[in-house]
Amino acid sequence: MRILLGLVLFVAGIAGLAWWGSSHQARTIEDEVEVAAKGVVTGAIHPMRVEVSGRDITLTGTADTEDELIDIVASLDAVEGRRVVRSDDVDVLPVADPYETALAKGIDGSLSLTGTAPSAAQAEVAAGHGATGAMDLPLASGAPEGWTEIVGAGVDALGPLDEGSFALTGMTAILSGTAATPREAKAATTALNALPEGIDRVVSVDVLDTGVVSFELIYDAGEGLSAFGTVPENFDAPAMAEALGFTDIAGDTTTTFGMDAALPERLSDLPGLLPDLERLSLRDEGGQIIATGVASPGLDPGYVTSELRAALGDDARIEITAGDAPDDWVTRTNRATGADQVASAGYWLPVYDFEISKQACNDAAAQVQAGRQIQFVTGSSELDTASMSIINDMAGLLLHCTDKIGMRVTIGGHTDSQGNDNENYRLSVARANAVRDALVARGVPAGRMQALGFGETEPIADNDTEEGRAANRRTTFEWPK
């Protein structure tokens, strides 16, 4: 009996030991299968999970492509000790063809991302660039290599722009938008150099301020000043008006960061020339000055052209034509001088409005000639073209001062002491008559004027100096007391 009991216990012990060994070995194999299976999915593009039960492997998660899933399943099949590999619950991403992702920058500077992303991890990287909506993008396979670098380059390219978009379509990146200046446009284009090799690029950026000065400044004697186009921001339309002696300016201009360094100096010499013009169009095309205009009636266009060239420079293109004669007795205010004018015998003459007396007229004549003189071609009685504006001013004064009965003016011609006395006398008479004739041509009654020559007999300065001789060569206007 004891022998039988012992035999039973021995057999039971052997069976238990065999069961324990089998169970322990099964768990060990299962653990080894799980470790190997997890190693297979570690390199997957998207998160994937494996569960091992009784050496059966169940795969779940997302595969980038069918090929990736096939490769992973094949690797799991090769795991030693596995029994079955199940992959029915794995989602395979759709293929996007062409692959499209787009960035948009709003006027407020915000960035939004639309389209598709290759993976959640890469979408997170895009979100780190400041693009809203990145984490909400649907996933799709087929993205070009370096998708995150492409998006990063797009963010950097949009940075300098006021607004715009960056679109990836297949293997082409398209940048469009608006830039404040060429500097920002260049920075945006340069940022695309970070695109991976093989990505084509298309750039269409509009520059709001090209930096090119391009405007037309228009002066009209009766209407005033106006400007149109793009002017330097450091010398805008109001600054131009001030430089020309105007308090206001009409027109429509925009400003640019570009400059024409010579423009302020050029305009500074124009105020004294505007009274000789009926109209002047001054175009500035990136520093190239083109001036066209009409001289005041009676003024030589060639003379006005030479004066403008001295102000605007030898490189300026200038074309001045003769002005048409206005109808008699039409009035206006000359916008350059602020003086009222009346048309007489085809000329614009200033209107004077003061109580007529011999003293008042003598004082006014001296004021008209202050700082300037009627000049003649050297050695002759031919009036210099530079004297026509003073002749016009004097004609307006004489029309006023001879309007009163009994008011007559004496026009005196004077020379310096150089040369023959008799020749100087004859020259002074001829010059006085030339002035008288010019005034008659402007509507001053001939019977109210007397031309006399005084030669060198009434000097007002020392004839031993050039300055003195120049002062002695003069034309006087006097209402005898």
Coordinates of C-alpha atoms in Angstrom, one line a residue:
M1 CA 0.0 0.0 0.0
R2 CA 2.8 2.3 0.9
I3 CA 4.6 1.5 -2.3
L4 CA 1.4 2.3 -4.3
L5 CA 0.9 5.7 -2.6
G6 CA 4.5 6.6 -3.1
L7 CA 4.2 5.8 -6.8
V8 CA 1.1 8.0 -7.1
L9 CA 2.9 10.9 -5.4
F10 CA 5.9 10.5 -7.7
V11 CA 3.8 10.5 -10.9
A12 CA 1.8 13.6 -9.6
G13 CA 5.0 15.4 -8.9
I14 CA 6.4 14.7 -12.3
A15 CA 3.2 15.9 -13.9
G16 CA 3.1 19.1 -11.9
L17 CA 6.7 19.8 -12.7
A18 CA 5.9 19.3 -16.4
W19 CA 2.9 21.6 -16.2
W20 CA 4.9 24.3 -14.4
G21 CA 7.7 24.1 -16.9
S22 CA 5.3 24.3 -19.8
S23 CA 3.5 27.3 -18.4
H24 CA 6.6 29.2 -17.5
Q25 CA 8.1 28.6 -20.9
A26 CA 4.9 29.9 -22.6
R27 CA 5.0 33.2 -20.7
T28 CA 8.7 33.6 -21.5
I29 CA 8.0 33.1 -25.2
E30 CA 5.0 35.5 -25.1
D31 CA 7.2 38.2 -23.5
E32 CA 9.9 37.6 -26.1
V33 CA 7.3 37.9 -28.9
E34 CA 5.9 41.2 -27.4
V35 CA 9.4 42.7 -27.1
A36 CA 10.2 41.8 -30.7
A37 CA 6.9 43.0 -32.0
K38 CA 7.2 46.4 -30.3
G39 CA 10.6 46.7 -31.8
V40 CA 9.1 46.3 -35.3
V41 CA 6.6 49.1 -34.9
T42 CA 9.0 51.5 -33.3
G43 CA 10.1 52.8 -36.7
A44 CA 6.6 53.3 -38.0
I45 CA 5.7 56.8 -39.4
H46 CA 2.6 57.0 -37.3
P47 CA 1.9 55.7 -33.7
M48 CA 1.1 51.9 -33.8
R49 CA 0.4 49.5 -31.0
V50 CA 0.9 45.7 -30.7
E51 CA -0.8 43.4 -28.2
V52 CA 0.4 39.8 -27.7
S53 CA -1.9 37.2 -26.3
G54 CA -0.9 33.6 -26.4
R55 CA 1.8 34.4 -29.0
D56 CA -0.9 36.0 -31.2
I57 CA 0.0 39.5 -32.3
T58 CA -2.7 42.1 -32.8
L59 CA -1.6 45.3 -34.6
T60 CA -3.6 48.6 -34.4
G61 CA -3.0 52.2 -35.3
T62 CA -2.3 54.1 -38.5
A63 CA -0.1 53.1 -41.4
D64 CA 1.2 55.7 -43.8
T65 CA 0.7 53.5 -46.9
E66 CA -0.3 50.0 -47.8
D67 CA 3.3 49.3 -48.5
E68 CA 4.3 50.3 -45.0
L69 CA 1.6 48.1 -43.6
I70 CA 2.7 45.1 -45.7
D71 CA 6.4 45.6 -44.6
I72 CA 5.4 45.8 -40.9
V73 CA 3.2 42.7 -41.1
A74 CA 6.0 40.9 -42.9
S75 CA 8.4 41.8 -40.1
L76 CA 5.9 40.7 -37.4
D77 CA 5.4 37.4 -39.3
A78 CA 9.2 36.9 -39.0
V79 CA 9.1 37.3 -35.2
E80 CA 10.2 33.9 -33.7
G81 CA 7.6 32.3 -31.6
R82 CA 4.6 34.2 -33.0
R83 CA 1.6 32.3 -33.9
V84 CA -0.9 34.6 -35.7
V85 CA -0.6 38.3 -36.9
R86 CA -3.8 40.3 -37.1
S87 CA -3.9 43.7 -38.8
D88 CA -7.5 44.2 -39.7
D89 CA -7.9 47.2 -37.4
V90 CA -5.0 49.2 -38.9
D91 CA -6.1 52.4 -40.7
V92 CA -4.2 53.3 -43.9
L93 CA -3.9 57.0 -44.7
P94 CA -5.3 58.2 -48.0
V95 CA -2.8 59.3 -50.7
A96 CA -3.0 63.0 -51.6
D97 CA -2.0 63.5 -55.2
P98 CA -1.1 66.3 -55.7
Y99 CA -0.1 66.9 -52.1
E100 CA -1.4 70.3 -51.0
T101 CA -0.8 72.5 -48.0
A102 CA -1.3 76.2 -47.8
L103 CA -0.3 79.0 -45.5
A104 CA -2.1 82.3 -45.4
K105 CA -1.0 85.5 -43.7
G106 CA -3.6 88.1 -42.9
I107 CA -3.3 91.8 -42.8
D108 CA -3.1 91.5 -39.0
G109 CA -0.1 89.2 -39.3
S110 CA -1.8 86.0 -38.3
L111 CA -0.8 82.7 -40.0
S112 CA -3.3 79.9 -40.8
L113 CA -2.5 76.5 -42.3
T114 CA -4.9 74.5 -44.4
G115 CA -4.7 71.4 -46.6
T116 CA -3.1 68.1 -45.3
A117 CA -0.2 67.1 -43.1
P118 CA 2.0 64.0 -43.3
S119 CA 1.7 63.2 -39.6
A120 CA 0.6 64.5 -36.3
A121 CA 4.2 65.0 -35.2
Q122 CA 5.0 67.1 -38.3
A123 CA 1.7 69.0 -37.8
E124 CA 2.9 69.8 -34.3
V125 CA 6.2 71.1 -35.7
A126 CA 4.2 73.4 -38.1
A127 CA 2.1 74.6 -35.1
G128 CA 5.4 75.5 -33.5
H129 CA 6.1 77.9 -36.4
G130 CA 3.0 79.9 -35.3
A131 CA 0.5 78.5 -37.8
T132 CA -3.0 78.2 -36.4
G133 CA -5.0 75.2 -37.6
A134 CA -2.0 72.9 -38.0
M135 CA -3.2 70.4 -35.4
D136 CA -6.6 70.2 -37.1
L137 CA -5.2 69.2 -40.5
P138 CA -6.3 65.8 -41.9
L139 CA -3.4 63.4 -42.5
A140 CA -2.5 62.1 -45.9
S141 CA 0.5 60.4 -47.4
G142 CA 2.4 61.5 -50.4
A143 CA 4.1 64.6 -48.9
P144 CA 7.4 65.6 -50.4
E145 CA 10.5 64.9 -48.3
G146 CA 11.1 67.7 -45.8
W147 CA 7.5 68.8 -45.4
T148 CA 8.2 70.6 -42.1
E149 CA 11.2 72.4 -43.7
I150 CA 8.9 73.5 -46.6
V151 CA 6.3 74.8 -44.2
G152 CA 9.0 76.6 -42.2
A153 CA 10.4 78.2 -45.3
G154 CA 6.9 79.4 -46.1
V155 CA 6.5 80.9 -42.7
D156 CA 9.8 82.7 -43.1
A157 CA 8.9 83.9 -46.6
L158 CA 5.6 85.3 -45.4
G159 CA 7.2 87.1 -42.5
P160 CA 8.4 90.2 -44.4
L161 CA 5.2 90.5 -46.4
D162 CA 2.3 92.7 -45.4
E163 CA 0.0 89.9 -46.4
G164 CA 0.1 86.9 -48.7
S165 CA 0.0 83.1 -49.1
F166 CA 2.4 80.2 -49.5
A167 CA 1.0 77.1 -51.2
L168 CA 2.6 73.7 -51.7
T169 CA 1.2 71.8 -54.6
G170 CA 3.0 68.6 -55.4
M171 CA 6.6 69.5 -55.8
T172 CA 5.9 73.3 -56.4
A173 CA 5.9 76.0 -53.8
I174 CA 4.0 79.2 -54.8
L175 CA 4.6 82.5 -52.9
S176 CA 2.3 85.5 -53.5
G177 CA 1.4 88.6 -51.6
T178 CA 2.3 92.3 -51.1
A179 CA 5.5 93.8 -49.8
A180 CA 6.0 97.3 -48.5
T181 CA 9.3 97.9 -50.4
P182 CA 11.7 95.9 -52.6
R183 CA 13.7 95.2 -49.5
E184 CA 10.9 93.1 -47.9
A185 CA 10.2 91.5 -51.3
K186 CA 13.8 90.4 -51.6
A187 CA 13.8 89.1 -48.0
A188 CA 10.7 87.0 -48.7
T189 CA 12.2 85.5 -51.9
T190 CA 15.5 84.8 -50.1
A191 CA 13.7 82.8 -47.4
L192 CA 12.7 80.3 -50.1
N193 CA 16.3 79.3 -50.5
A194 CA 15.7 77.0 -47.5
L195 CA 13.3 74.8 -49.5
P196 CA 14.5 71.3 -49.9
E197 CA 16.2 70.4 -53.2
G198 CA 13.7 69.4 -55.9
I199 CA 11.0 71.8 -54.8
D200 CA 10.2 74.2 -57.7
R201 CA 9.2 77.8 -56.7
V202 CA 6.9 80.4 -58.2
V203 CA 7.0 83.9 -56.8
S204 CA 4.5 86.7 -57.4
V205 CA 5.0 89.5 -54.9
D206 CA 3.5 93.0 -55.5
V207 CA 5.7 95.8 -54.1
L208 CA 3.6 98.7 -52.7
D209 CA 6.5 101.2 -52.7
T210 CA 9.0 100.6 -55.4
G211 CA 11.3 103.4 -54.3
V212 CA 11.0 105.1 -57.7
V213 CA 10.3 108.8 -57.7
S214 CA 7.9 109.6 -60.5
F215 CA 5.7 112.6 -60.4
E216 CA 4.5 115.7 -62.3
L217 CA 4.6 119.1 -60.8
I218 CA 2.3 121.6 -62.6
Y219 CA 2.4 125.4 -62.3
D220 CA -0.3 127.5 -63.9
A221 CA -0.1 131.3 -63.6
G222 CA -3.8 131.6 -63.1
E223 CA -4.6 128.4 -61.2
G224 CA -1.6 127.8 -59.0
L225 CA 0.3 124.6 -58.2
S226 CA -0.6 120.9 -58.3
A227 CA 1.3 117.6 -58.2
F228 CA 0.5 114.1 -59.2
G229 CA 2.4 110.8 -58.8
T230 CA 4.9 109.4 -56.4
V231 CA 7.0 112.0 -54.5
P232 CA 9.9 111.5 -52.0
E233 CA 8.6 111.1 -48.4
N234 CA 11.4 113.4 -47.2
F235 CA 10.4 116.1 -49.8
D236 CA 6.7 115.6 -50.3
A237 CA 4.1 117.8 -52.1
P238 CA 3.7 120.4 -49.3
A239 CA 7.5 120.7 -49.0
M240 CA 7.7 121.3 -52.8
A241 CA 5.0 124.0 -52.5
E242 CA 6.9 125.7 -49.7
A243 CA 10.1 125.6 -51.7
L244 CA 8.3 127.4 -54.6
G245 CA 6.8 130.0 -52.3
F246 CA 3.2 128.5 -52.2
T247 CA 1.1 127.9 -49.2
D248 CA -1.0 125.2 -50.8
I249 CA -0.8 122.6 -53.5
A250 CA -3.6 120.6 -55.3
G251 CA -3.4 117.2 -56.9
D252 CA -3.0 113.6 -55.7
T253 CA 0.3 112.2 -54.6
T254 CA 1.8 109.2 -52.7
T255 CA 5.1 109.1 -51.1
T256 CA 8.1 106.8 -51.5
F257 CA 11.2 106.0 -49.5
G258 CA 13.1 106.7 -52.7
M259 CA 14.9 110.1 -53.1
D260 CA 16.0 112.6 -55.7
A261 CA 18.8 114.3 -53.8
A262 CA 19.0 117.2 -56.2
L263 CA 15.3 118.0 -56.2
P264 CA 15.2 120.5 -53.3
E265 CA 18.1 122.5 -54.7
R266 CA 16.6 122.5 -58.2
L267 CA 13.2 123.8 -56.9
S268 CA 14.9 126.4 -54.7
D269 CA 15.9 128.3 -57.9
L270 CA 12.5 128.3 -59.5
P271 CA 10.4 130.9 -57.6
G272 CA 12.1 133.8 -59.3
L273 CA 11.5 132.2 -62.7
L274 CA 7.8 131.3 -62.3
P275 CA 6.6 134.9 -63.1
D276 CA 8.1 134.4 -66.6
L277 CA 5.9 131.4 -67.2
E278 CA 2.3 130.9 -68.1
R279 CA 2.6 127.2 -67.4
L280 CA 5.3 124.8 -66.4
S281 CA 5.1 121.0 -66.2
L282 CA 8.0 119.5 -64.3
R283 CA 8.2 115.7 -64.5
D284 CA 10.7 113.8 -62.4
E285 CA 11.3 110.3 -63.5
G286 CA 13.8 108.8 -61.1
G287 CA 15.9 111.9 -61.1
Q288 CA 15.5 112.7 -64.8
I289 CA 13.9 116.1 -65.1
I290 CA 11.6 116.8 -68.1
A291 CA 10.3 120.4 -68.2
T292 CA 7.8 121.7 -70.7
G293 CA 6.0 125.0 -70.5
V294 CA 4.8 128.2 -72.0
A295 CA 6.5 131.5 -71.6
S296 CA 4.6 134.6 -70.6
P297 CA 3.4 136.5 -73.6
G298 CA 6.1 138.7 -75.0
L299 CA 9.0 136.8 -73.4
D300 CA 11.5 135.0 -75.5
P301 CA 11.1 131.2 -75.0
G302 CA 14.9 130.8 -75.5
Y303 CA 15.6 133.2 -72.7
V304 CA 13.2 131.3 -70.3
T305 CA 14.7 128.0 -71.4
S306 CA 18.2 129.2 -70.5
E307 CA 17.1 130.4 -67.1
L308 CA 15.4 127.1 -66.4
R309 CA 18.5 125.2 -67.5
A310 CA 20.6 127.1 -65.0
A311 CA 18.2 126.1 -62.3
L312 CA 17.4 122.5 -63.3
G313 CA 20.8 121.4 -64.6
D314 CA 22.3 120.7 -68.0
D315 CA 20.9 117.1 -67.9
A316 CA 17.3 118.4 -67.8
R317 CA 15.2 118.1 -70.9
I318 CA 13.5 121.5 -71.4
E319 CA 11.0 122.7 -74.0
I320 CA 9.4 126.1 -73.7
T321 CA 7.1 127.6 -76.3
A322 CA 5.8 131.2 -76.8
G323 CA 2.7 132.2 -74.9
D324 CA -0.5 133.3 -76.7
A325 CA -1.6 136.9 -76.3
P326 CA -4.5 137.2 -73.8
D327 CA -7.6 139.3 -74.7
D328 CA -7.3 142.9 -73.6
W329 CA -8.6 143.9 -70.2
V330 CA -9.0 140.4 -68.9
T331 CA -7.8 140.3 -65.3
R332 CA -6.4 137.6 -63.1
T333 CA -4.2 137.0 -60.0
N334 CA -0.8 135.7 -60.8
R335 CA -0.3 132.8 -58.4
A336 CA 3.5 133.0 -58.4
T337 CA 3.6 136.7 -57.4
G338 CA 0.2 137.1 -55.7
A339 CA -0.2 140.3 -57.8
D340 CA -3.4 141.2 -59.8
Q341 CA -2.7 141.4 -63.5
V342 CA -4.5 142.9 -66.5
A343 CA -4.1 142.0 -70.1
S344 CA -3.0 144.9 -72.3
A345 CA -1.9 144.8 -76.0
G346 CA -1.2 141.1 -75.6
Y347 CA 0.8 141.3 -72.4
W348 CA 0.1 140.6 -68.7
L349 CA 0.7 143.7 -66.7
P350 CA 0.5 144.2 -63.0
V351 CA -2.5 146.2 -61.6
Y352 CA -1.6 149.1 -59.3
D353 CA -4.1 150.6 -56.9
F354 CA -2.8 153.6 -55.1
E355 CA -3.7 157.3 -55.1
I356 CA -2.0 158.9 -58.1
S357 CA 0.5 161.6 -57.3
K358 CA 3.9 162.5 -58.7
Q359 CA 5.6 161.5 -55.5
A360 CA 3.7 158.2 -55.2
C361 CA 4.5 157.3 -58.8
N362 CA 8.2 158.2 -58.5
D363 CA 8.4 156.0 -55.4
A364 CA 6.6 153.2 -57.1
A365 CA 9.0 153.4 -60.1
A366 CA 12.0 153.2 -57.8
Q367 CA 10.5 150.2 -56.0
V368 CA 9.8 148.3 -59.3
Q369 CA 13.5 148.8 -60.3
A370 CA 14.9 148.0 -56.8
G371 CA 17.5 145.3 -57.2
R372 CA 17.2 145.1 -61.0
Q373 CA 17.8 147.2 -64.1
I374 CA 16.5 147.4 -67.6
Q375 CA 19.4 146.0 -69.7
F376 CA 20.5 146.2 -73.3
V377 CA 22.6 144.2 -75.6
T378 CA 26.1 145.5 -75.2
G379 CA 26.9 148.6 -77.3
S380 CA 23.3 148.8 -78.7
S381 CA 19.8 150.0 -77.9
E382 CA 18.3 146.6 -78.3
L383 CA 16.6 145.5 -75.1
D384 CA 18.0 142.4 -73.5
T385 CA 15.4 139.7 -73.2
A386 CA 16.1 139.5 -69.5
S387 CA 14.6 143.0 -69.1
M388 CA 11.1 142.1 -70.5
S389 CA 9.6 141.3 -67.1
I390 CA 10.7 144.6 -65.7
I391 CA 9.3 146.4 -68.8
N392 CA 6.0 144.6 -68.2
D393 CA 6.0 145.7 -64.5
M394 CA 6.8 149.3 -65.5
A395 CA 4.1 149.3 -68.2
G396 CA 1.5 148.4 -65.6
L397 CA 2.7 151.2 -63.4
L398 CA 2.7 153.8 -66.2
L399 CA -0.8 152.8 -67.2
H400 CA -1.9 153.6 -63.7
C401 CA 0.2 156.8 -63.2
T402 CA -0.6 158.3 -66.6
D403 CA -4.3 157.7 -66.2
K404 CA -4.7 161.0 -64.4
I405 CA -4.9 164.1 -66.5
G406 CA -1.7 166.0 -66.6
M407 CA 0.5 163.1 -65.5
R408 CA 3.5 162.7 -67.9
V409 CA 6.6 160.6 -67.3
T410 CA 10.1 161.3 -68.4
I411 CA 12.1 158.3 -69.5
G412 CA 15.8 159.0 -69.0
G413 CA 18.6 157.0 -70.6
H414 CA 22.0 157.1 -68.9
T415 CA 25.5 155.7 -69.7
D416 CA 28.8 155.3 -67.9
S417 CA 31.8 157.5 -68.8
Q418 CA 33.6 155.0 -71.0
G419 CA 33.8 155.8 -74.7
N420 CA 33.1 158.9 -76.7
D421 CA 30.8 161.5 -75.0
N422 CA 28.8 162.1 -78.2
E423 CA 28.4 158.4 -78.8
N424 CA 27.3 157.9 -75.2
Y425 CA 24.7 160.6 -75.6
R426 CA 23.3 159.1 -78.8
L427 CA 23.2 155.7 -77.2
S428 CA 21.4 157.0 -74.2
V429 CA 18.8 158.7 -76.4
A430 CA 18.3 155.5 -78.4
R431 CA 17.9 153.4 -75.3
A432 CA 15.4 155.8 -73.8
N433 CA 13.4 155.6 -77.0
A434 CA 13.6 151.8 -77.1
V435 CA 12.1 151.6 -73.6
R436 CA 9.4 154.1 -74.6
D437 CA 8.6 152.0 -77.7
A438 CA 8.4 148.9 -75.6
L439 CA 5.9 150.6 -73.2
V440 CA 3.8 151.9 -76.1
A441 CA 3.7 148.3 -77.4
R442 CA 2.2 147.3 -74.1
G443 CA -0.6 149.9 -74.3
V444 CA 0.9 152.9 -72.5
P445 CA -0.3 156.1 -74.4
A446 CA 2.7 157.5 -76.3
G447 CA 1.6 161.1 -75.6
R448 CA 2.1 160.6 -71.9
M449 CA 5.8 159.7 -72.2
Q450 CA 8.9 161.7 -73.1
A451 CA 12.2 160.0 -73.8
L452 CA 15.4 161.9 -73.1
G453 CA 19.1 160.9 -73.3
F454 CA 21.5 162.2 -70.6
G455 CA 24.6 160.3 -71.7
E456 CA 27.2 160.2 -68.9
T457 CA 26.2 163.6 -67.4
E458 CA 24.3 162.3 -64.4
P459 CA 26.4 159.6 -62.7
I460 CA 25.2 158.2 -59.4
A461 CA 28.3 156.1 -58.7
D462 CA 32.1 156.2 -59.3
N463 CA 32.9 155.4 -63.0
D464 CA 36.4 154.1 -61.9
T465 CA 34.9 150.8 -60.8
E466 CA 32.9 148.2 -62.7
E467 CA 30.2 148.3 -60.0
G468 CA 29.9 152.0 -60.3
R469 CA 29.8 152.0 -64.1
A470 CA 27.1 149.3 -64.0
A471 CA 25.0 151.5 -61.6
N472 CA 25.4 154.5 -64.0
R473 CA 24.1 152.5 -67.0
R474 CA 20.5 152.9 -66.1
T475 CA 17.0 153.9 -67.2
T476 CA 15.0 156.3 -65.0
F477 CA 11.3 157.1 -64.8
E478 CA 10.4 160.5 -63.2
W479 CA 7.2 162.4 -62.9
P480 CA 8.5 166.0 -62.8
K481 CA 7.5 168.0 -59.8

